[in-house]
mmCIF file of C-alpha atoms and ligand atoms in Angstrom:
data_model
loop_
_atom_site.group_PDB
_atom_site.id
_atom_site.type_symbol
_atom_site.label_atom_id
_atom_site.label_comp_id
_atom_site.label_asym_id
_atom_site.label_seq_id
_atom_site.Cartn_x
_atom_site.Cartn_y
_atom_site.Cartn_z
ATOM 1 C CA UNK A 52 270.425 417.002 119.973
ATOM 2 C CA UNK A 53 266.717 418.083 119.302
ATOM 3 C CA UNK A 54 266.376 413.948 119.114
ATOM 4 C CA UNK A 55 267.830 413.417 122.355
ATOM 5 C CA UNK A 56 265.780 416.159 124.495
ATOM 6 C CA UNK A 57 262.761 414.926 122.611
ATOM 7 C CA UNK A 58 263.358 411.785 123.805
ATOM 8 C CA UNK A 59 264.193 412.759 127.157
ATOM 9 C CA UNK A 60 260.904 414.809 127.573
ATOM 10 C CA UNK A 61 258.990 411.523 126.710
ATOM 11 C CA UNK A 62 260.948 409.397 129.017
ATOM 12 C CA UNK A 63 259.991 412.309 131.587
ATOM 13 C CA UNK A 64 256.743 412.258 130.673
ATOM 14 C CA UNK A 65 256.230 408.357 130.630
ATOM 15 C CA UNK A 66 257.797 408.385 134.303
ATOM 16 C CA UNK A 67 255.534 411.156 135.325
ATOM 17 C CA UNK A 68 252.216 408.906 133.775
ATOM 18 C CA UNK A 69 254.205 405.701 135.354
ATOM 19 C CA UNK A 70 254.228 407.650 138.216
ATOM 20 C CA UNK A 71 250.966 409.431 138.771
ATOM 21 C CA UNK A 72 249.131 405.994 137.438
ATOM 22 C CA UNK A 73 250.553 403.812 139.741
ATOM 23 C CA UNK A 74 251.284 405.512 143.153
ATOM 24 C CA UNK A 75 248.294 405.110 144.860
ATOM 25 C CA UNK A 76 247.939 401.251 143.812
ATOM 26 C CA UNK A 77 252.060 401.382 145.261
ATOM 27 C CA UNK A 78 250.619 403.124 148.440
ATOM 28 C CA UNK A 79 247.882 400.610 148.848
ATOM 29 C CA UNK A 80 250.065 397.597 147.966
ATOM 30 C CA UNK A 81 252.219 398.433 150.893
ATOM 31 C CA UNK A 82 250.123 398.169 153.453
ATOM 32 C CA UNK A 83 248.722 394.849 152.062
ATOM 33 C CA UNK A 84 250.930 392.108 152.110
ATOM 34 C CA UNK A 85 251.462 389.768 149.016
ATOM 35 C CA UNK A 86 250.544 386.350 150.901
ATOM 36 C CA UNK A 87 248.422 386.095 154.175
ATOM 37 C CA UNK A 88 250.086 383.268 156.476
ATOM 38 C CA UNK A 89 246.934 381.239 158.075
ATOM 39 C CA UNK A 90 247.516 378.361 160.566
ATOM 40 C CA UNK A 91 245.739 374.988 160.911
ATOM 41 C CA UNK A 92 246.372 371.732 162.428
ATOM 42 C CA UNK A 93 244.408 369.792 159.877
ATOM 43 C CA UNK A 94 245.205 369.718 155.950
ATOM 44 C CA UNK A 95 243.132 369.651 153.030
ATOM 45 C CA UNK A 96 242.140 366.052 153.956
ATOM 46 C CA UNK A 97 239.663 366.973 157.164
ATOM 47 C CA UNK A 98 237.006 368.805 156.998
ATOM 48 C CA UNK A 99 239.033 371.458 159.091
ATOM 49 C CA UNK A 100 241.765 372.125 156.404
ATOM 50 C CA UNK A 101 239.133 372.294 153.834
ATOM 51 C CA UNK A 102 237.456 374.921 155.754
ATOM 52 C CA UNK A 103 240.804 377.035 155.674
ATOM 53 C CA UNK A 104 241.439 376.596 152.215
ATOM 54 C CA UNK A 105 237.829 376.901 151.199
ATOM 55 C CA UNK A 106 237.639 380.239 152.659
ATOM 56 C CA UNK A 107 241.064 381.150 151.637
ATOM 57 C CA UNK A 108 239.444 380.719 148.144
ATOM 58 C CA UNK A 109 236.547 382.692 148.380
ATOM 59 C CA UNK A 110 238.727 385.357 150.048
ATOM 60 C CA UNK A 111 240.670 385.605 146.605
ATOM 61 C CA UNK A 112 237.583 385.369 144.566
ATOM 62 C CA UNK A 113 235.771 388.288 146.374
ATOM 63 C CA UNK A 114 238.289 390.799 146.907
ATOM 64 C CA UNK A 115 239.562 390.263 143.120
ATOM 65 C CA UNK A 116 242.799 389.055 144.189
ATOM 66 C CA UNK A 117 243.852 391.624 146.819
ATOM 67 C CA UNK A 118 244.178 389.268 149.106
ATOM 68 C CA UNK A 119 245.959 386.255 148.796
ATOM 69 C CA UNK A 120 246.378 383.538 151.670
ATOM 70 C CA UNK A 121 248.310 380.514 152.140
ATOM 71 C CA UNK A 122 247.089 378.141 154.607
ATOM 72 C CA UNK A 123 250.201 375.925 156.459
ATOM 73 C CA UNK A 124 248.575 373.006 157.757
ATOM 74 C CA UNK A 125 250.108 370.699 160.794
ATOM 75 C CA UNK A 126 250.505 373.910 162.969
ATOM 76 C CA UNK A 127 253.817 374.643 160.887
ATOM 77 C CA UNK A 128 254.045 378.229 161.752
ATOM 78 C CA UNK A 129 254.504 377.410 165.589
ATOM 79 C CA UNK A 130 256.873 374.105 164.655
ATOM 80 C CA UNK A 131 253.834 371.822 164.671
ATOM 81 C CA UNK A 132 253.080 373.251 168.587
ATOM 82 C CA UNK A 133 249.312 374.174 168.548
ATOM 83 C CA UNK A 134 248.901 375.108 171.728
ATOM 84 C CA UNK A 135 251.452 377.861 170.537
ATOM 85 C CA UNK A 136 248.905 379.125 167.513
ATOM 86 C CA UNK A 137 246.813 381.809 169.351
ATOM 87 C CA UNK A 138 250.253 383.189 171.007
ATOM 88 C CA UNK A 139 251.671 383.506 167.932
ATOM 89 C CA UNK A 140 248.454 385.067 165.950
ATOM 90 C CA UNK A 141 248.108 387.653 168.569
ATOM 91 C CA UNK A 142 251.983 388.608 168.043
ATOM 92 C CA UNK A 143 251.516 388.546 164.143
ATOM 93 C CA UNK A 144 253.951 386.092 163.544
ATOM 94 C CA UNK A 145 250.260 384.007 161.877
ATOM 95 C CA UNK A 146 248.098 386.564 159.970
ATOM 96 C CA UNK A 147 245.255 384.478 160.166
ATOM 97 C CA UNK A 148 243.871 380.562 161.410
ATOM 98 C CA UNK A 149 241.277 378.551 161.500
ATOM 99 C CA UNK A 150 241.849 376.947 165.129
ATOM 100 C CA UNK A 151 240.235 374.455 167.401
ATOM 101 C CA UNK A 152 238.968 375.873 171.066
ATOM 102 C CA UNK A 153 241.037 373.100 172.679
ATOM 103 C CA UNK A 154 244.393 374.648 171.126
ATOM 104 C CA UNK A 155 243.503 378.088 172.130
ATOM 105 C CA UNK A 156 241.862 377.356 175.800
ATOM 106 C CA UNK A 157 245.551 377.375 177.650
ATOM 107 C CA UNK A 158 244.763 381.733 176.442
ATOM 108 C CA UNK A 159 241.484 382.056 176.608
ATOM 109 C CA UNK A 160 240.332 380.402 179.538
ATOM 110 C CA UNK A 161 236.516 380.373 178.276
ATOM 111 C CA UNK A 162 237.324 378.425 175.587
ATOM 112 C CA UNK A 163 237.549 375.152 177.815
ATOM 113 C CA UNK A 164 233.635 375.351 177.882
ATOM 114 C CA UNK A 165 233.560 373.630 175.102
ATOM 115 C CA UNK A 166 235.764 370.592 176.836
ATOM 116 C CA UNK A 167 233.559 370.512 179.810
ATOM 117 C CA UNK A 168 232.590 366.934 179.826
ATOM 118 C CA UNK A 169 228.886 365.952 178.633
ATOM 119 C CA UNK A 170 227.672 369.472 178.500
ATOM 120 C CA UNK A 171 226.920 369.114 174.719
ATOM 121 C CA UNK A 172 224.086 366.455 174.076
ATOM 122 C CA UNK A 173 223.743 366.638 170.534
ATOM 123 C CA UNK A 174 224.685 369.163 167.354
ATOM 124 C CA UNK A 175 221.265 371.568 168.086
ATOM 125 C CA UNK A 176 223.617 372.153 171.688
ATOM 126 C CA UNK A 177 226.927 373.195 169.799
ATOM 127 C CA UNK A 178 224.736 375.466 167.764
ATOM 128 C CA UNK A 179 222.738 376.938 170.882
ATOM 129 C CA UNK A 180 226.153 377.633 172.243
ATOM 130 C CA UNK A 181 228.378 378.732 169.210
ATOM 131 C CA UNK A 182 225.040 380.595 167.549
ATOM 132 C CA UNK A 183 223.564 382.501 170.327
ATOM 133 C CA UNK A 184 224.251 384.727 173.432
ATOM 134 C CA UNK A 185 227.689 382.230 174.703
ATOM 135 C CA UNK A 186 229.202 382.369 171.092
ATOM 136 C CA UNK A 187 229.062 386.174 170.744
ATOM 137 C CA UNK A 188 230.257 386.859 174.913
ATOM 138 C CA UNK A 189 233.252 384.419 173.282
ATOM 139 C CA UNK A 190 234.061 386.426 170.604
ATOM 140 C CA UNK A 191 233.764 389.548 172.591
ATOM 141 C CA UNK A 192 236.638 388.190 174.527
ATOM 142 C CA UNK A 193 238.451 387.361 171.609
ATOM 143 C CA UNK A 194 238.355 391.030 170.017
ATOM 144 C CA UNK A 195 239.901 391.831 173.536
ATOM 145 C CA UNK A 196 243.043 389.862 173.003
ATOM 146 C CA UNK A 197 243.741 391.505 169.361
ATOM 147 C CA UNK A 198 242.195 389.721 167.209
ATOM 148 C CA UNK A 199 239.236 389.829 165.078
ATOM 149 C CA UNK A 200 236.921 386.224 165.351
ATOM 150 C CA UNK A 201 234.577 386.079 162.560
ATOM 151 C CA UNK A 202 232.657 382.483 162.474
ATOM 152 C CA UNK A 203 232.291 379.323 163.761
ATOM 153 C CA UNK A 204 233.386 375.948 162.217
ATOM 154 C CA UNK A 205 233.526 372.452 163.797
ATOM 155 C CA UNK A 206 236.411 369.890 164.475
ATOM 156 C CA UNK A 207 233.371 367.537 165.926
ATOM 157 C CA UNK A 208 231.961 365.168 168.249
ATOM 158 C CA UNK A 209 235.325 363.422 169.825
ATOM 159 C CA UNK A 210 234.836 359.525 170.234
ATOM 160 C CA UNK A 211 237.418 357.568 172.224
ATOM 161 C CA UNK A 212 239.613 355.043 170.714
ATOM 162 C CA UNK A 213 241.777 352.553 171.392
ATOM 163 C CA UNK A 214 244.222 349.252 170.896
ATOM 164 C CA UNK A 215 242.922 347.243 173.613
ATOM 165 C CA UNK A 216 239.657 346.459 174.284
ATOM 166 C CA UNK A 217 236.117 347.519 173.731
ATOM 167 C CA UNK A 218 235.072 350.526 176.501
ATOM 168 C CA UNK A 219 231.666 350.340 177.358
ATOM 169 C CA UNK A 220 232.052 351.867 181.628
ATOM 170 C CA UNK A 221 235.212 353.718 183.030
ATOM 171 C CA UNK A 222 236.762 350.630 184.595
ATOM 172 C CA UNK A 223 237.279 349.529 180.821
ATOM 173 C CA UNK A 224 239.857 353.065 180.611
ATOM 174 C CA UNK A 225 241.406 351.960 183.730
ATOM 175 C CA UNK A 226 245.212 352.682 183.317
ATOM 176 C CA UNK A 227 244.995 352.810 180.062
ATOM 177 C CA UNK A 228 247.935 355.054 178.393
ATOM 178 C CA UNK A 229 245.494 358.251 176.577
ATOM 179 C CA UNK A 230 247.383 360.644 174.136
ATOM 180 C CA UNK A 231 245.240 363.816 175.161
ATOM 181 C CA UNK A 232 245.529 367.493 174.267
ATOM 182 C CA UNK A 233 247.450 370.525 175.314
ATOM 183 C CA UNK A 234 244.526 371.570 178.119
ATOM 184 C CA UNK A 235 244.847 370.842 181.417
ATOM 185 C CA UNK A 236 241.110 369.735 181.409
ATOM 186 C CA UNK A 237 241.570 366.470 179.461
ATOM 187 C CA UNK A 238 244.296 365.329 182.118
ATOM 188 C CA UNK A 239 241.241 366.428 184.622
ATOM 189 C CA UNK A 240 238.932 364.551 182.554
ATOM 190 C CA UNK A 241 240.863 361.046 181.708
ATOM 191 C CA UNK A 242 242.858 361.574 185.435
ATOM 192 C CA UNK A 243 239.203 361.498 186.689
ATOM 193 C CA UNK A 244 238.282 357.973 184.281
ATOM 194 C CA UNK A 245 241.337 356.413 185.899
ATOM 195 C CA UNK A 246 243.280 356.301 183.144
ATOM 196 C CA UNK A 247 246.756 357.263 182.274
ATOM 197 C CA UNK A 248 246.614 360.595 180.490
ATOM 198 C CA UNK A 249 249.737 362.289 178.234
ATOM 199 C CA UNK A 250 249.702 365.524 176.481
ATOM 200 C CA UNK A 251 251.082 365.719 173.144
ATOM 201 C CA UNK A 252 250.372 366.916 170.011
ATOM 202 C CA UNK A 253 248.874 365.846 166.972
ATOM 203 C CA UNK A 254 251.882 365.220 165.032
ATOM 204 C CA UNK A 255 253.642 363.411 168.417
ATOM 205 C CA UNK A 256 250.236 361.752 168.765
ATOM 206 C CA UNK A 257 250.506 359.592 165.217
ATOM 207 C CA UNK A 258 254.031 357.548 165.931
ATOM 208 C CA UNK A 259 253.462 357.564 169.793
ATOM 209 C CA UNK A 260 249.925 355.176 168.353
ATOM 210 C CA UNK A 261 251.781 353.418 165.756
ATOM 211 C CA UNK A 262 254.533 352.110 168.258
ATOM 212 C CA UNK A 263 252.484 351.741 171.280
ATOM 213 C CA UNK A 264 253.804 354.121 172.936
ATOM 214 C CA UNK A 265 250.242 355.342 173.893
ATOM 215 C CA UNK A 266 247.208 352.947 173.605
ATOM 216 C CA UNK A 267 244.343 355.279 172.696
ATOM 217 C CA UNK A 268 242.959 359.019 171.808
ATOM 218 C CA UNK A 269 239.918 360.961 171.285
ATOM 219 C CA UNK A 270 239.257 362.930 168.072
ATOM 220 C CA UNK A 271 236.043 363.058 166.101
ATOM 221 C CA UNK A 272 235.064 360.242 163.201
ATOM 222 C CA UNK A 273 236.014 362.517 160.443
ATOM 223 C CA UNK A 274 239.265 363.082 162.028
ATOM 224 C CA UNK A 275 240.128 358.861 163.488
ATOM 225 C CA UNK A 276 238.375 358.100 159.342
ATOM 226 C CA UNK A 277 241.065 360.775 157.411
ATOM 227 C CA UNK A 278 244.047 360.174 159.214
ATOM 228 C CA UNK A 279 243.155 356.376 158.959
ATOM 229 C CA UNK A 280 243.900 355.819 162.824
ATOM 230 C CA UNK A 281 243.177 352.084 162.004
ATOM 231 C CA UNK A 282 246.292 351.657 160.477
ATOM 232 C CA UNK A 283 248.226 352.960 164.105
ATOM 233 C CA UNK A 284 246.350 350.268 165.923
ATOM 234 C CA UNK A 285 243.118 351.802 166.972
ATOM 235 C CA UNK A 286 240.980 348.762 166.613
ATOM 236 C CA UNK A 287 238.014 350.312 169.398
ATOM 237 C CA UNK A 288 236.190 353.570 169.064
ATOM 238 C CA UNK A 289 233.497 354.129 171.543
ATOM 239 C CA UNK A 290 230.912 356.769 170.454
ATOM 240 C CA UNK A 291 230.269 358.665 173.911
ATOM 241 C CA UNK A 292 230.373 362.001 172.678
ATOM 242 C CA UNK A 293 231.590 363.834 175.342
ATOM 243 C CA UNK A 294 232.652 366.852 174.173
ATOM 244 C CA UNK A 295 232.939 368.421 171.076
ATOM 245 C CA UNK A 296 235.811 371.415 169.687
ATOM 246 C CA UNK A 297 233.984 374.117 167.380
ATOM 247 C CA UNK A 298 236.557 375.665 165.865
ATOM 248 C CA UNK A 299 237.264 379.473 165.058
ATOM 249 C CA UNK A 300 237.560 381.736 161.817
ATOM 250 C CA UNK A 301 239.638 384.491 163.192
ATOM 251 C CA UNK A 302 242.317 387.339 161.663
ATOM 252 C CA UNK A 303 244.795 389.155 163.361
ATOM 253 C CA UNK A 304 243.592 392.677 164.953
ATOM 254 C CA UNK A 305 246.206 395.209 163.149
ATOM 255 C CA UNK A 306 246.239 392.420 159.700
ATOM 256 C CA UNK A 307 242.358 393.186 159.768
ATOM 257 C CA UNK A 308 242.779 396.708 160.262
ATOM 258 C CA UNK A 309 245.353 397.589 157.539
ATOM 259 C CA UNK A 310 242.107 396.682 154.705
ATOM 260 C CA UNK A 311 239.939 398.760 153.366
ATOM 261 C CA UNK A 312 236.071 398.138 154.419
ATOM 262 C CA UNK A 313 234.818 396.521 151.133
ATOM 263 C CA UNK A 314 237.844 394.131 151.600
ATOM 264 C CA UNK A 315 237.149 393.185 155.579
ATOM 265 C CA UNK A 316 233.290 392.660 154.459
ATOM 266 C CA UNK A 317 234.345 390.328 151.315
ATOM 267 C CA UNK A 318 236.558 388.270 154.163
ATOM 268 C CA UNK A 319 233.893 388.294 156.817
ATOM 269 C CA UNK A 320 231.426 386.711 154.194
ATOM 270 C CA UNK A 321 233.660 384.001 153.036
ATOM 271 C CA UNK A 322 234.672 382.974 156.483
ATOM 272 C CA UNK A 323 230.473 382.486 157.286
ATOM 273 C CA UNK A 324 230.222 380.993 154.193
ATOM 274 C CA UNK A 325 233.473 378.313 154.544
ATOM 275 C CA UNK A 326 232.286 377.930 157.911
ATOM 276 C CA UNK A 327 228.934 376.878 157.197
ATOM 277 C CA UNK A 328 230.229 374.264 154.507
ATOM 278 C CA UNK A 329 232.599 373.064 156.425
ATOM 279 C CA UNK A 330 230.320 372.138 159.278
ATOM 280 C CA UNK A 331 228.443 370.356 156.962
ATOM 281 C CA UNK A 332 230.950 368.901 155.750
ATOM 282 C CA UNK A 333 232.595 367.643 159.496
ATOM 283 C CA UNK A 334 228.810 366.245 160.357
ATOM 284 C CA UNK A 335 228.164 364.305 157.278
ATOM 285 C CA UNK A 336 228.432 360.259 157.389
ATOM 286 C CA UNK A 337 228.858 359.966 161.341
ATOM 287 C CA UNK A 338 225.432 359.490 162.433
ATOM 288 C CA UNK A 339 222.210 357.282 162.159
ATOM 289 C CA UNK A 340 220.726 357.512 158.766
ATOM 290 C CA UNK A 341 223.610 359.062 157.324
ATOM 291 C CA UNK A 342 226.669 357.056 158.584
ATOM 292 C CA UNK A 343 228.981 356.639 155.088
ATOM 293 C CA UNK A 344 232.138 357.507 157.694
ATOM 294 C CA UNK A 345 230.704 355.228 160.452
ATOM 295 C CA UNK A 346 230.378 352.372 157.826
ATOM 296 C CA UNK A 347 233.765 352.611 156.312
ATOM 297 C CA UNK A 348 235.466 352.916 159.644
ATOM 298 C CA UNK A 349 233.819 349.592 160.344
ATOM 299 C CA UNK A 350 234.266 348.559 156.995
ATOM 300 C CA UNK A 351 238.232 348.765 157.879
ATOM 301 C CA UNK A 352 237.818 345.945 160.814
ATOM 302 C CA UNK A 353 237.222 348.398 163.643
ATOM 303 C CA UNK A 354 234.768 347.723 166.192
ATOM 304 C CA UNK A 355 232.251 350.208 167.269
ATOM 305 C CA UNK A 356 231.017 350.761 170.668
ATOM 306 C CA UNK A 357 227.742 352.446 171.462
ATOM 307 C CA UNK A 358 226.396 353.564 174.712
ATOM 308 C CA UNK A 359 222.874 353.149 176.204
ATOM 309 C CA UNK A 360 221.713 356.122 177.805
ATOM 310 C CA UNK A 361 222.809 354.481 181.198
ATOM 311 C CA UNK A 362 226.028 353.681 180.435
ATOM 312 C CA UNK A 363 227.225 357.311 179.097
ATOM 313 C CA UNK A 364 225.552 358.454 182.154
ATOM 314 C CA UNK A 365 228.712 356.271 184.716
ATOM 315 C CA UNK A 366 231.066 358.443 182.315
ATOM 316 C CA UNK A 367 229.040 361.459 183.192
ATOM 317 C CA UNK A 368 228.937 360.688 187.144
ATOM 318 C CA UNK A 369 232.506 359.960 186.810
ATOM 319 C CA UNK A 370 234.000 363.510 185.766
ATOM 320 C CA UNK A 371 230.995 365.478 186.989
ATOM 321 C CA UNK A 372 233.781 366.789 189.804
ATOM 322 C CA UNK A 373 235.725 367.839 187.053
ATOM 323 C CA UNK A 374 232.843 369.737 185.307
ATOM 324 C CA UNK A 375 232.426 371.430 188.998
ATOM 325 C CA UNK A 376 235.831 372.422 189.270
ATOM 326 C CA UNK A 377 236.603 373.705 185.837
ATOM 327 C CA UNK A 378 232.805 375.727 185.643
ATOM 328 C CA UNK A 379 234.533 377.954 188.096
ATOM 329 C CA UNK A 380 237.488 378.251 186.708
ATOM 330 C CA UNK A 381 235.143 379.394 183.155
ATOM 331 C CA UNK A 382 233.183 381.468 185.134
ATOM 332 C CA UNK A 383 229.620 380.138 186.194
ATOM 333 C CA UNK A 384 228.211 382.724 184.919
ATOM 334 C CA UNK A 385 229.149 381.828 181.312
ATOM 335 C CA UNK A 386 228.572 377.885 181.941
ATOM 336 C CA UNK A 387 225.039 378.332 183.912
ATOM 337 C CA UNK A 388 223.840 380.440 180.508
ATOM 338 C CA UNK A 389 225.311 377.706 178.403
ATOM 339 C CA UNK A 390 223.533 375.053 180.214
ATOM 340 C CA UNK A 391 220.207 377.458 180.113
ATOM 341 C CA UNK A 392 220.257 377.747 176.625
ATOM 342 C CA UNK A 393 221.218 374.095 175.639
ATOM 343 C CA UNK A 394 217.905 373.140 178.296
ATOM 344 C CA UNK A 395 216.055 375.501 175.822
ATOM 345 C CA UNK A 396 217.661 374.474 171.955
HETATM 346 O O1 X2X B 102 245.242 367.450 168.232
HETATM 347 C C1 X2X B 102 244.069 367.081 168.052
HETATM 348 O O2 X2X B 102 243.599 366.101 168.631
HETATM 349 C C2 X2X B 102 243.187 367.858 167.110
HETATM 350 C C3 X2X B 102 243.724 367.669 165.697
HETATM 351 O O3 X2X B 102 241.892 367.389 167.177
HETATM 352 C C4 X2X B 102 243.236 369.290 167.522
HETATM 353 O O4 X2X B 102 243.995 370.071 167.021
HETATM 354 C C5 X2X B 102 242.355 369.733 168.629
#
């Protein structure tokens, strides 16, 4: 008897100690969740999906495990539909992404800046843009459509490719079939080139290459060199840089809310940080004097096209209409203080 209350009164005890110990950890653990869903197009293999999983890491590392993310790759929270991502990140169905500007630009209409055609010269533009007074009026109108944008990566530079023939002048596009994607701008854009323009997305976009289905696409050199486009028939890139996606670190509003300051600081520093390697990262081997990507894309039998100053400027005249037409649907305010501050980088 005296046995069996004693041990009662230490199971009571125990509980209470269980108890007192552990509730506020409980409290805490329920508004965090165990895994963080975050949304890419790009896997491990890009610098993109790096980017994601990069910061995922650092996340874990600096807030000591409290917060744990998985990144799904090939837009597999929205069935592989990326033009679906930002949707489904404002409804919480993704906790988290690292997206392009192109996916997200059918929402957030200023986003298509980006896309206008041969508004970014060079890298220095991108950062003018994504680093200064345009990148933060950008994010402001991201915090206004719940959630909570925290740096700037890069998809890159994207070069047009093809099956067919070397392009050197818009006649060489002429009817050509162009996988392009989900923003009305690129139809614009290749509609304007004369060619034949079809939206699809990225995971379409592989088979509808490797059976001819469409003859070419645009994506940047890391992208055409990682997913080994080569091998689906894209024997002709032509480096024309005419626009280029930055892409976006970004957490849902109310999934950014529900952590504690220390934790939102320790996931605001590893996104800057992730971002910055990762933009290293998608600029490395793809120009003069350090072209490793360049070489090996040759390397696999594909010719390379560059453009004299004159002959990117007939791709310019070609779709300056549709650089008109879409600046006011942007708002030319926000496109004459991009073009200001690239004229100043
Ligand atoms: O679909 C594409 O072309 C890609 C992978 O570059 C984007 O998601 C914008």
């Amino acid at each position: 008897m005296l046995r069996r209350r004693f041990g009662a009164a230490v199971a009571a005890m125990c509980a209470s100690t269980v108890l007192g110990l552990t509730l506020p950890a409980t409290a805490a653990a329920e508004s965090y969740k165990s895994e963080y869903k975050l949304s890419t197009v790009l896997g491990d293999a890009f610098p993109w999906g790096w980017g994601a999983s990069r910061w995922a890491e650092l996340v874990k590392e600096k807030t000591d495990g409290r917060i744990n993310i998985k990144v799904y790759p090939g837009a597999s929270l929205v069935s592989g539909d990326q033009t679906k991502e930002f949707t489904a990140l404002r409804q919480g169905i993704i906790d988290m992404a690292v997206g392009s500007t192109i996916n997200w630009s059918p929402q957030v209409k200023e986003l298509n800046l980006f896309s206008l055609p041969f508004l970014m010269p060079d890298y220095k533009a991108i950062d003018a843009l994504t680093q200064g007074r345009v990148g933060e009026k950008i994010f402001a109108s991201l915090t206004q459509r719940d959630v909570v944008p925290l740096a700037w990566g890069e998809n890159g530079f994207r070069e047009v490719t093809n099956s067919k023939h070397p392009v050197r002048t818009p006649e060489d596009l002429k009817g050509m079939k162009m996988r392009v994607v989900g923003s009305p701008l690129f139809l614009a854009t290749f509609n304007a080139l004369g060619a034949n323009p079809t939206q699809m997305s990225w995971a379409d976009a592989q088979p509808a290459m490797a059976t001819g289905a469409v003859d070419g696409q645009e994506n940047p050199l890391a992208v055409f060199s990682a997913a080994k486009l080569h091998t689906v028939d894209q024997k002709f890139v032509t480096l024309w840089g005419y626009v280029a996606d930055p892409l976006i670190f970004v957490v849902n509003e109310k999934v950014w809310a529900s952590w504690s300051a220390e934790d939102q600081k320790a996931v605001r520093e590893a996104a800057l940080q992730a971002a910055r390697e990762e933009v290293a990262r998608a600029r490395a081997g793809i120009s003069e004097g350090d072209d490793a990507v360049l070489k090996s894309i040759e390397g696999n039998g594909v010719t390379v096209t560059r453009l004299s100053d004159t002959e990117r400027d007939a791709f310019r005249q070609a779709t300056a209409g549709v650089y008109q037409e879409w600046a006011g649907k942007i708002g030319n305010d926000l496109v004459k203080q991009a073009e200001e501050d690239i004229a100043k980088r």
